[in-house]
Short mmCIF file of C-alpha atoms in Angstrom, two decimals:
data_model
loop_
_atom_site.label_atom_id
_atom_site.label_comp_id
_atom_site.label_asym_id
_atom_site.label_seq_id
_atom_site.Cartn_x
_atom_site.Cartn_y
_atom_site.Cartn_z
CA MET A 1 113.45 172.90 -7.82
CA SER A 2 109.97 171.38 -7.65
CA ASP A 3 107.55 171.89 -10.58
CA SER A 4 104.63 171.86 -8.15
CA LEU A 5 104.79 175.62 -7.48
CA MET A 6 103.50 178.36 -9.78
CA THR A 7 106.31 180.29 -11.41
CA THR A 8 105.52 183.60 -9.74
CA TYR A 9 109.08 184.08 -8.45
CA ALA A 10 112.53 183.88 -10.06
CA ARG A 11 113.94 182.09 -7.02
CA GLN A 12 117.60 181.69 -6.14
CA PRO A 13 118.59 177.99 -6.02
CA ILE A 14 119.19 178.13 -2.26
CA ALA A 15 117.01 176.86 0.58
CA PHE A 16 117.60 178.01 4.13
CA GLU A 17 117.35 175.53 6.95
CA ARG A 18 117.72 177.64 10.07
CA GLY A 19 118.52 181.12 11.32
CA GLU A 20 119.83 182.86 14.40
CA GLY A 21 120.00 186.62 14.83
CA ALA A 22 121.36 188.17 11.64
CA TRP A 23 122.57 184.84 10.23
CA LEU A 24 121.05 182.14 8.06
CA TRP A 25 122.32 178.64 7.22
CA ASP A 26 121.36 176.86 4.00
CA THR A 27 120.66 173.15 3.61
CA GLU A 28 124.30 172.61 2.62
CA GLY A 29 125.50 174.12 5.88
CA ARG A 30 126.77 177.42 4.38
CA LYS A 31 126.40 180.53 6.54
CA TYR A 32 125.08 183.91 5.28
CA LEU A 33 124.92 187.39 6.81
CA ASP A 34 121.36 188.58 6.21
CA GLY A 35 121.26 192.10 4.78
CA LEU A 36 117.62 191.78 3.69
CA SER A 37 115.75 190.25 6.69
CA GLY A 38 113.06 188.75 4.48
CA ILE A 39 112.51 192.18 2.83
CA ALA A 40 112.30 194.21 6.04
CA VAL A 41 110.26 191.58 7.88
CA CYS A 42 112.57 190.00 10.47
CA GLY A 43 113.63 193.17 12.27
CA LEU A 44 114.51 191.15 15.38
CA GLY A 45 116.49 188.70 13.29
CA HIS A 46 115.83 184.99 13.07
CA ALA A 47 114.56 182.72 15.84
CA HIS A 48 114.42 185.49 18.44
CA PRO A 49 113.82 183.60 21.71
CA ALA A 50 111.13 185.98 23.00
CA VAL A 51 109.11 185.74 19.76
CA ARG A 52 109.63 181.97 19.65
CA ASP A 53 108.43 181.54 23.23
CA ALA A 54 105.40 183.80 22.66
CA LEU A 55 104.40 181.85 19.53
CA CYS A 56 104.87 178.45 21.15
CA ASP A 57 102.87 179.45 24.19
CA GLN A 58 100.07 181.00 22.14
CA ALA A 59 99.94 178.05 19.71
CA GLY A 60 99.36 175.80 22.69
CA THR A 61 96.66 178.09 24.08
CA LEU A 62 94.49 179.59 21.32
CA VAL A 63 95.24 180.28 17.64
CA HIS A 64 92.00 181.46 16.04
CA THR A 65 88.44 182.31 16.99
CA SER A 66 87.32 184.79 14.22
CA ASN A 67 86.55 188.47 14.34
CA LEU A 68 82.95 187.64 15.24
CA PHE A 69 84.19 187.72 18.83
CA ARG A 70 86.32 190.00 20.96
CA ILE A 71 90.03 189.18 20.72
CA PRO A 72 91.79 190.64 23.79
CA LEU A 73 95.28 190.29 22.27
CA GLN A 74 94.09 192.25 19.22
CA GLU A 75 92.75 194.99 21.47
CA ARG A 76 96.10 195.15 23.31
CA LEU A 77 97.97 195.37 20.00
CA GLY A 78 95.62 198.09 18.74
CA GLU A 79 96.24 200.11 21.89
CA ALA A 80 100.03 199.69 21.55
CA LEU A 81 100.15 200.74 17.89
CA THR A 82 97.81 203.70 18.23
CA ARG A 83 99.87 204.90 21.22
CA LEU A 84 103.11 204.69 19.24
CA ALA A 85 101.67 206.28 16.09
CA GLY A 86 99.36 208.90 17.61
CA MET A 87 96.39 207.31 15.82
CA ASP A 88 92.94 206.36 17.13
CA ARG A 89 91.88 203.01 15.68
CA ALA A 90 93.36 199.93 14.00
CA PHE A 91 92.09 197.31 11.57
CA PHE A 92 94.18 194.12 11.40
CA CYS A 93 94.70 192.02 8.28
CA ASN A 94 97.33 189.64 6.91
CA SER A 95 99.65 191.65 4.66
CA GLY A 96 100.74 195.06 3.42
CA ALA A 97 98.62 194.78 0.28
CA GLU A 98 95.55 194.13 2.41
CA ALA A 99 96.41 197.07 4.65
CA ASN A 100 96.64 199.36 1.62
CA GLU A 101 93.46 197.86 0.17
CA ALA A 102 91.69 198.77 3.42
CA ALA A 103 93.05 202.32 3.15
CA ILE A 104 91.80 202.68 -0.45
CA LYS A 105 88.33 201.40 0.51
CA LEU A 106 88.28 203.77 3.48
CA ALA A 107 89.12 206.69 1.18
CA ARG A 108 86.28 205.80 -1.20
CA LEU A 109 83.77 205.66 1.64
CA TRP A 110 85.16 208.97 2.89
CA GLY A 111 84.47 210.47 -0.54
CA HIS A 112 81.00 209.01 -0.99
CA ARG A 113 79.92 210.36 2.38
CA ARG A 114 80.92 213.78 1.05
CA GLU A 115 78.73 213.15 -2.01
CA ILE A 116 81.65 212.61 -4.39
CA ALA A 117 80.27 209.97 -6.75
CA GLN A 118 83.61 209.05 -8.39
CA PRO A 119 86.23 209.45 -5.64
CA ALA A 120 89.86 209.45 -6.77
CA VAL A 121 93.10 208.78 -4.87
CA VAL A 122 96.35 210.49 -5.87
CA VAL A 123 99.25 208.00 -6.03
CA MET A 124 102.93 208.45 -6.87
CA GLU A 125 105.29 207.43 -9.66
CA ASN A 126 107.76 204.68 -8.69
CA SER A 127 105.59 203.61 -5.78
CA PHE A 128 104.76 200.06 -4.74
CA HIS A 129 101.62 199.24 -2.76
CA GLY A 130 101.00 195.54 -3.42
CA ARG A 131 99.71 193.05 -5.97
CA THR A 132 95.96 192.94 -5.47
CA LEU A 133 94.12 194.57 -8.37
CA ALA A 134 93.54 197.86 -6.55
CA THR A 135 97.03 198.06 -5.04
CA LEU A 136 98.84 197.15 -8.27
CA THR A 137 96.82 199.87 -9.97
CA ALA A 138 97.97 202.28 -7.28
CA THR A 139 101.56 201.11 -7.81
CA GLY A 140 103.64 203.39 -10.03
CA ASN A 141 105.42 200.68 -11.99
CA ARG A 142 104.11 199.59 -15.39
CA LYS A 143 105.84 196.19 -15.07
CA VAL A 144 103.63 195.33 -12.10
CA GLN A 145 100.47 196.27 -14.01
CA ALA A 146 101.22 194.81 -17.46
CA GLY A 147 98.86 192.03 -18.47
CA PHE A 148 96.31 192.68 -15.73
CA GLU A 149 94.20 195.25 -17.53
CA PRO A 150 91.55 196.49 -17.15
CA LEU A 151 92.93 198.20 -14.09
CA VAL A 152 90.84 199.69 -11.31
CA GLN A 153 89.54 203.21 -11.90
CA GLY A 154 89.87 206.07 -9.46
CA PHE A 155 93.62 206.79 -9.30
CA ILE A 156 95.53 209.90 -10.42
CA ARG A 157 99.31 209.64 -10.63
CA ALA A 158 101.74 212.38 -9.58
CA PRO A 159 105.54 212.63 -9.69
CA TYR A 160 107.07 211.80 -6.30
CA GLY A 161 108.49 214.84 -4.55
CA ASP A 162 106.80 217.41 -6.81
CA LEU A 163 104.53 219.57 -4.65
CA GLU A 164 103.62 221.87 -7.55
CA ALA A 165 102.29 218.91 -9.54
CA LEU A 166 100.12 217.93 -6.58
CA ALA A 167 98.84 221.49 -6.29
CA ASN A 168 97.89 221.40 -9.98
CA ILE A 169 95.95 218.18 -9.42
CA ALA A 170 94.14 219.88 -6.54
CA HIS A 171 93.21 222.75 -8.85
CA ASN A 172 91.99 220.55 -11.72
CA SER A 173 90.56 217.40 -10.08
CA PRO A 174 87.54 217.98 -7.83
CA ASN A 175 87.02 214.23 -7.24
CA VAL A 176 90.24 213.71 -5.27
CA VAL A 177 89.60 212.43 -1.74
CA ALA A 178 93.04 211.23 -0.61
CA VAL A 179 96.76 210.97 -1.29
CA LEU A 180 98.41 207.55 -0.88
CA MET A 181 102.21 207.57 -0.75
CA GLU A 182 105.29 206.03 0.86
CA PRO A 183 107.44 208.37 2.97
CA VAL A 184 110.36 206.23 1.76
CA GLN A 185 109.85 204.32 -1.49
CA GLY A 186 111.30 200.84 -1.04
CA GLU A 187 110.71 198.90 -4.25
CA GLY A 188 111.03 202.14 -6.20
CA GLY A 189 114.72 202.42 -5.29
CA VAL A 190 114.93 203.65 -1.66
CA ASN A 191 113.73 207.16 -2.53
CA LEU A 192 113.16 209.54 0.40
CA ALA A 193 110.40 212.13 0.50
CA ASP A 194 111.91 215.43 1.62
CA ASP A 195 110.56 216.55 5.01
CA ASP A 196 109.42 219.90 3.56
CA TYR A 197 107.62 218.04 0.76
CA LEU A 198 105.79 215.85 3.26
CA ARG A 199 104.76 218.91 5.24
CA GLY A 200 103.55 220.49 2.00
CA VAL A 201 101.49 217.41 1.12
CA ARG A 202 99.97 217.51 4.60
CA ALA A 203 99.05 221.17 4.12
CA LEU A 204 97.44 220.49 0.72
CA CYS A 205 95.42 217.62 2.19
CA ASP A 206 94.20 219.89 5.00
CA GLU A 207 93.34 222.68 2.57
CA HIS A 208 91.26 220.44 0.28
CA GLY A 209 89.76 218.02 2.78
CA TRP A 210 91.79 215.05 1.48
CA LEU A 211 93.03 212.18 3.60
CA LEU A 212 96.80 211.79 3.84
CA MET A 213 97.39 208.03 3.69
CA LEU A 214 100.94 206.79 4.23
CA ASP A 215 102.15 203.37 3.17
CA GLU A 216 104.64 202.44 5.90
CA VAL A 217 104.52 198.74 5.12
CA GLN A 218 108.30 198.68 4.64
CA SER A 219 109.47 201.82 6.47
CA GLY A 220 107.41 201.35 9.65
CA ILE A 221 108.11 199.52 12.92
CA GLY A 222 111.40 201.20 13.71
CA ARG A 223 113.32 200.60 10.51
CA THR A 224 114.22 204.24 9.78
CA GLY A 225 115.20 205.23 13.32
CA HIS A 226 111.71 206.33 14.41
CA TRP A 227 108.80 203.99 14.98
CA PHE A 228 107.35 205.36 11.73
CA ALA A 229 109.13 207.26 8.97
CA PHE A 230 106.60 210.12 9.01
CA GLN A 231 107.78 211.02 12.52
CA HIS A 232 111.03 212.42 11.04
CA SER A 233 109.05 215.25 9.44
CA GLY A 234 106.77 216.20 12.32
CA ILE A 235 103.54 215.59 10.41
CA ALA A 236 100.81 213.04 11.11
CA PRO A 237 98.85 211.03 8.54
CA ASP A 238 95.12 210.38 8.66
CA VAL A 239 95.56 206.75 7.61
CA MET A 240 98.62 204.50 7.70
CA ALA A 241 99.29 200.98 6.39
CA LEU A 242 101.69 198.65 8.23
CA ALA A 243 102.85 195.06 7.83
CA LYS A 244 106.34 193.57 7.21
CA GLY A 245 108.23 194.21 10.49
CA LEU A 246 105.13 194.01 12.65
CA GLY A 247 105.11 190.24 13.17
CA ASN A 248 108.82 189.41 12.64
CA GLY A 249 107.72 186.75 10.14
CA MET A 250 104.18 186.07 11.34
CA PRO A 251 101.80 187.35 8.61
CA ILE A 252 100.03 190.42 9.96
CA GLY A 253 99.14 193.84 8.56
CA ALA A 254 97.37 196.85 10.01
CA CYS A 255 95.52 199.90 8.76
CA LEU A 256 95.54 202.69 11.36
CA ALA A 257 93.42 205.82 11.22
CA ARG A 258 92.84 208.91 13.32
CA GLY A 259 90.28 211.66 13.68
CA GLU A 260 87.28 211.55 11.35
CA ALA A 261 89.01 208.90 9.22
CA ALA A 262 88.92 206.53 12.19
CA GLU A 263 85.12 206.68 12.20
CA VAL A 264 84.58 205.86 8.49
CA PHE A 265 84.32 202.06 8.66
CA ARG A 266 81.16 200.65 10.17
CA PRO A 267 80.16 197.00 10.75
CA GLY A 268 79.93 195.22 7.40
CA ASN A 269 82.07 197.70 5.43
CA HIS A 270 85.24 195.61 5.58
CA GLY A 271 86.56 192.41 7.10
CA THR A 272 88.98 189.49 7.05
CA THR A 273 88.96 185.89 8.23
CA PHE A 274 92.45 185.49 9.63
CA GLY A 275 93.48 189.10 10.29
CA GLY A 276 94.42 189.93 13.86
CA ASN A 277 94.01 186.42 15.23
CA PRO A 278 95.50 185.65 18.66
CA LEU A 279 98.66 184.00 17.28
CA ALA A 280 99.63 186.89 14.99
CA CYS A 281 98.81 189.52 17.61
CA ARG A 282 100.82 187.72 20.29
CA ALA A 283 103.86 187.76 17.97
CA ALA A 284 103.41 191.46 17.18
CA LEU A 285 103.07 192.35 20.85
CA ALA A 286 106.29 190.49 21.56
CA VAL A 287 108.02 192.44 18.76
CA ILE A 288 106.91 195.79 20.20
CA GLU A 289 107.85 194.82 23.75
CA ILE A 290 111.35 193.76 22.71
CA MET A 291 111.93 196.80 20.53
CA GLU A 292 110.92 199.14 23.36
CA SER A 293 112.86 197.34 26.11
CA GLU A 294 116.05 197.01 24.03
CA GLY A 295 115.93 200.45 22.39
CA LEU A 296 116.05 198.96 18.90
CA VAL A 297 114.37 201.91 17.19
CA GLN A 298 117.20 204.23 18.20
CA ARG A 299 119.63 201.43 17.43
CA ALA A 300 118.33 201.26 13.84
CA GLY A 301 119.12 204.94 13.38
CA ALA A 302 122.65 204.58 14.72
CA LEU A 303 123.38 201.44 12.71
CA GLY A 304 122.05 203.07 9.56
CA GLU A 305 124.37 206.03 10.00
CA ARG A 306 127.30 203.69 10.64
CA ILE A 307 126.70 201.59 7.51
CA THR A 308 125.89 204.57 5.27
CA ARG A 309 128.99 206.46 6.42
CA ARG A 310 131.23 203.44 5.82
CA LEU A 311 129.77 202.94 2.34
CA ALA A 312 130.08 206.62 1.48
CA GLU A 313 133.72 206.85 2.60
CA ALA A 314 134.81 203.72 0.74
CA LEU A 315 132.89 204.39 -2.48
CA ALA A 316 133.39 208.16 -2.67
CA GLU A 317 135.93 207.89 -5.49
CA ASN A 318 134.05 205.28 -7.49
CA PRO A 319 132.60 207.10 -10.53
CA HIS A 320 130.04 204.35 -11.13
CA VAL A 321 128.27 204.94 -7.80
CA ALA A 322 125.54 207.50 -8.52
CA GLU A 323 124.24 207.97 -4.97
CA ILE A 324 124.13 206.41 -1.52
CA ARG A 325 120.92 207.26 0.32
CA GLY A 326 118.52 206.04 2.94
CA ARG A 327 117.21 206.46 6.44
CA GLY A 328 118.11 204.16 9.32
CA LEU A 329 118.35 200.58 8.13
CA MET A 330 116.66 201.28 4.80
CA ILE A 331 119.70 201.95 2.60
CA GLY A 332 120.15 202.19 -1.15
CA VAL A 333 123.36 202.29 -3.24
CA GLU A 334 122.54 203.41 -6.77
CA LEU A 335 124.95 202.47 -9.55
CA ASP A 336 125.13 203.83 -13.08
CA ARG A 337 124.14 200.48 -14.59
CA PRO A 338 121.85 197.48 -13.98
CA CYS A 339 123.33 195.38 -11.19
CA GLY A 340 120.92 192.52 -10.54
CA GLU A 341 123.72 189.96 -10.79
CA LEU A 342 125.14 191.31 -7.52
CA VAL A 343 122.48 189.34 -5.65
CA THR A 344 124.00 186.07 -6.88
CA ARG A 345 127.57 187.33 -6.35
CA GLY A 346 126.63 188.32 -2.80
CA LEU A 347 125.24 184.86 -2.06
CA GLU A 348 128.43 183.29 -3.38
CA GLN A 349 130.34 185.36 -0.83
CA GLY A 350 127.96 184.77 2.06
CA PHE A 351 125.89 187.98 1.94
CA ILE A 352 122.17 188.33 1.36
CA ILE A 353 121.35 191.62 -0.39
CA ASN A 354 118.70 192.83 -2.80
CA VAL A 355 118.66 194.88 -6.01
CA THR A 356 115.59 196.95 -6.85
CA ALA A 357 114.73 199.44 -9.59
CA GLU A 358 117.43 197.61 -11.65
CA ARG A 359 120.32 199.80 -10.41
CA VAL A 360 119.85 200.13 -6.66
CA ILE A 361 121.41 197.79 -4.12
CA ARG A 362 118.92 197.71 -1.27
CA LEU A 363 119.95 196.87 2.29
CA LEU A 364 117.28 196.08 4.90
CA PRO A 365 119.20 194.21 7.61
CA PRO A 366 117.80 193.19 11.00
CA LEU A 367 117.76 195.84 13.73
CA VAL A 368 119.68 193.47 16.02
CA LEU A 369 122.95 193.71 14.06
CA THR A 370 126.05 194.11 16.21
CA ASP A 371 128.48 196.86 15.24
CA ALA A 372 130.86 194.20 13.93
CA GLU A 373 128.11 192.64 11.80
CA ALA A 374 127.13 196.06 10.44
CA ASP A 375 130.75 196.68 9.42
CA GLN A 376 130.98 193.22 7.89
CA LEU A 377 127.86 193.84 5.81
CA ALA A 378 129.10 197.24 4.64
CA ASP A 379 132.54 195.83 3.77
CA GLY A 380 130.92 192.99 1.83
CA VAL A 381 128.86 195.41 -0.24
CA ILE A 382 131.86 197.67 -0.82
CA ALA A 383 133.89 194.73 -2.13
CA LEU A 384 131.03 193.62 -4.39
CA VAL A 385 130.59 197.10 -5.86
CA GLN A 386 134.29 197.69 -6.42
CA ALA A 387 134.75 194.34 -8.16
CA PHE A 388 131.57 194.75 -10.25
CA THR A 389 132.34 198.27 -11.45
CA ARG A 390 135.93 197.34 -12.35
CA GLY A 391 134.27 195.10 -14.92
#
């Protein structure tokens, strides 16, 4: 591998040359079934013809003008996302970290306008919100923060899923202005927030005048079987961060807001150079159009049930499998031991998977999987787990 790149990643010694649907081919011509989709990014798979055509056409028409001017494609995308999410306004950026950074800044302005001089945001253990200084501080993983002190002030951490702990924070911390959390923790090990818990958090936010801010960077855009994971529980957030699946590989993020939260930012409060440019918005509009016309959101739910059921039936008697959990095509298989080497074993057998939180095999395949491909992925993981746990 080249020495010209900073060593910020422990990369696998494989380079991919091309992709089609749920499949990738490396530079040696080997074929892989993609169970990761670029970490929940390529929901429509690789080289989707509609996205390709939209990008080629837009690249030959207009790529960038700056947010100093109206961008009609950005306005169309904002209308599409707010319609799907039940929100009022959108701010477009380039990544999930930037979307969460926008949410944190919005919360601080929200607090200052209520004369709270030191506004605080409640964040969760085992969360992941990005690698900017504010978002890594919000992240509930010491490994992400180590070496980057001093961290940003203004965060209070709570155990994920513990409503009583959040109520205690409400009782003892008058500076809280918002809660930032993932409805499904991805990097933290595919941990689901119980629907009753989410409804309880919503009620606490309403009671205390806090903003409920959901990080749906990984769980949004159809991956869990609804357009957004919060829609399983029947609640609505005040602020929501999106990215990964929105552009199917084009870098784009969004921070959505509704109600009073949607009126917090004013000209000059926040901005971005590249965010929401015509090229990125054209790709995202193509993604939404395809997902709606082909029913891929519902398809994600059905495929997730199919894969999870197959895994559960085959691994039910394996004492080293602690739990199989997930929602839609966001699936985790937790083992009783660290299992990072399964990533390399999977590649050797033609499967792309991920391991997070040391012991959790994470599957985030494209939403365009066929039934046969879904079965093939599940069978590949089953074989890997059985061989690994036999020692």
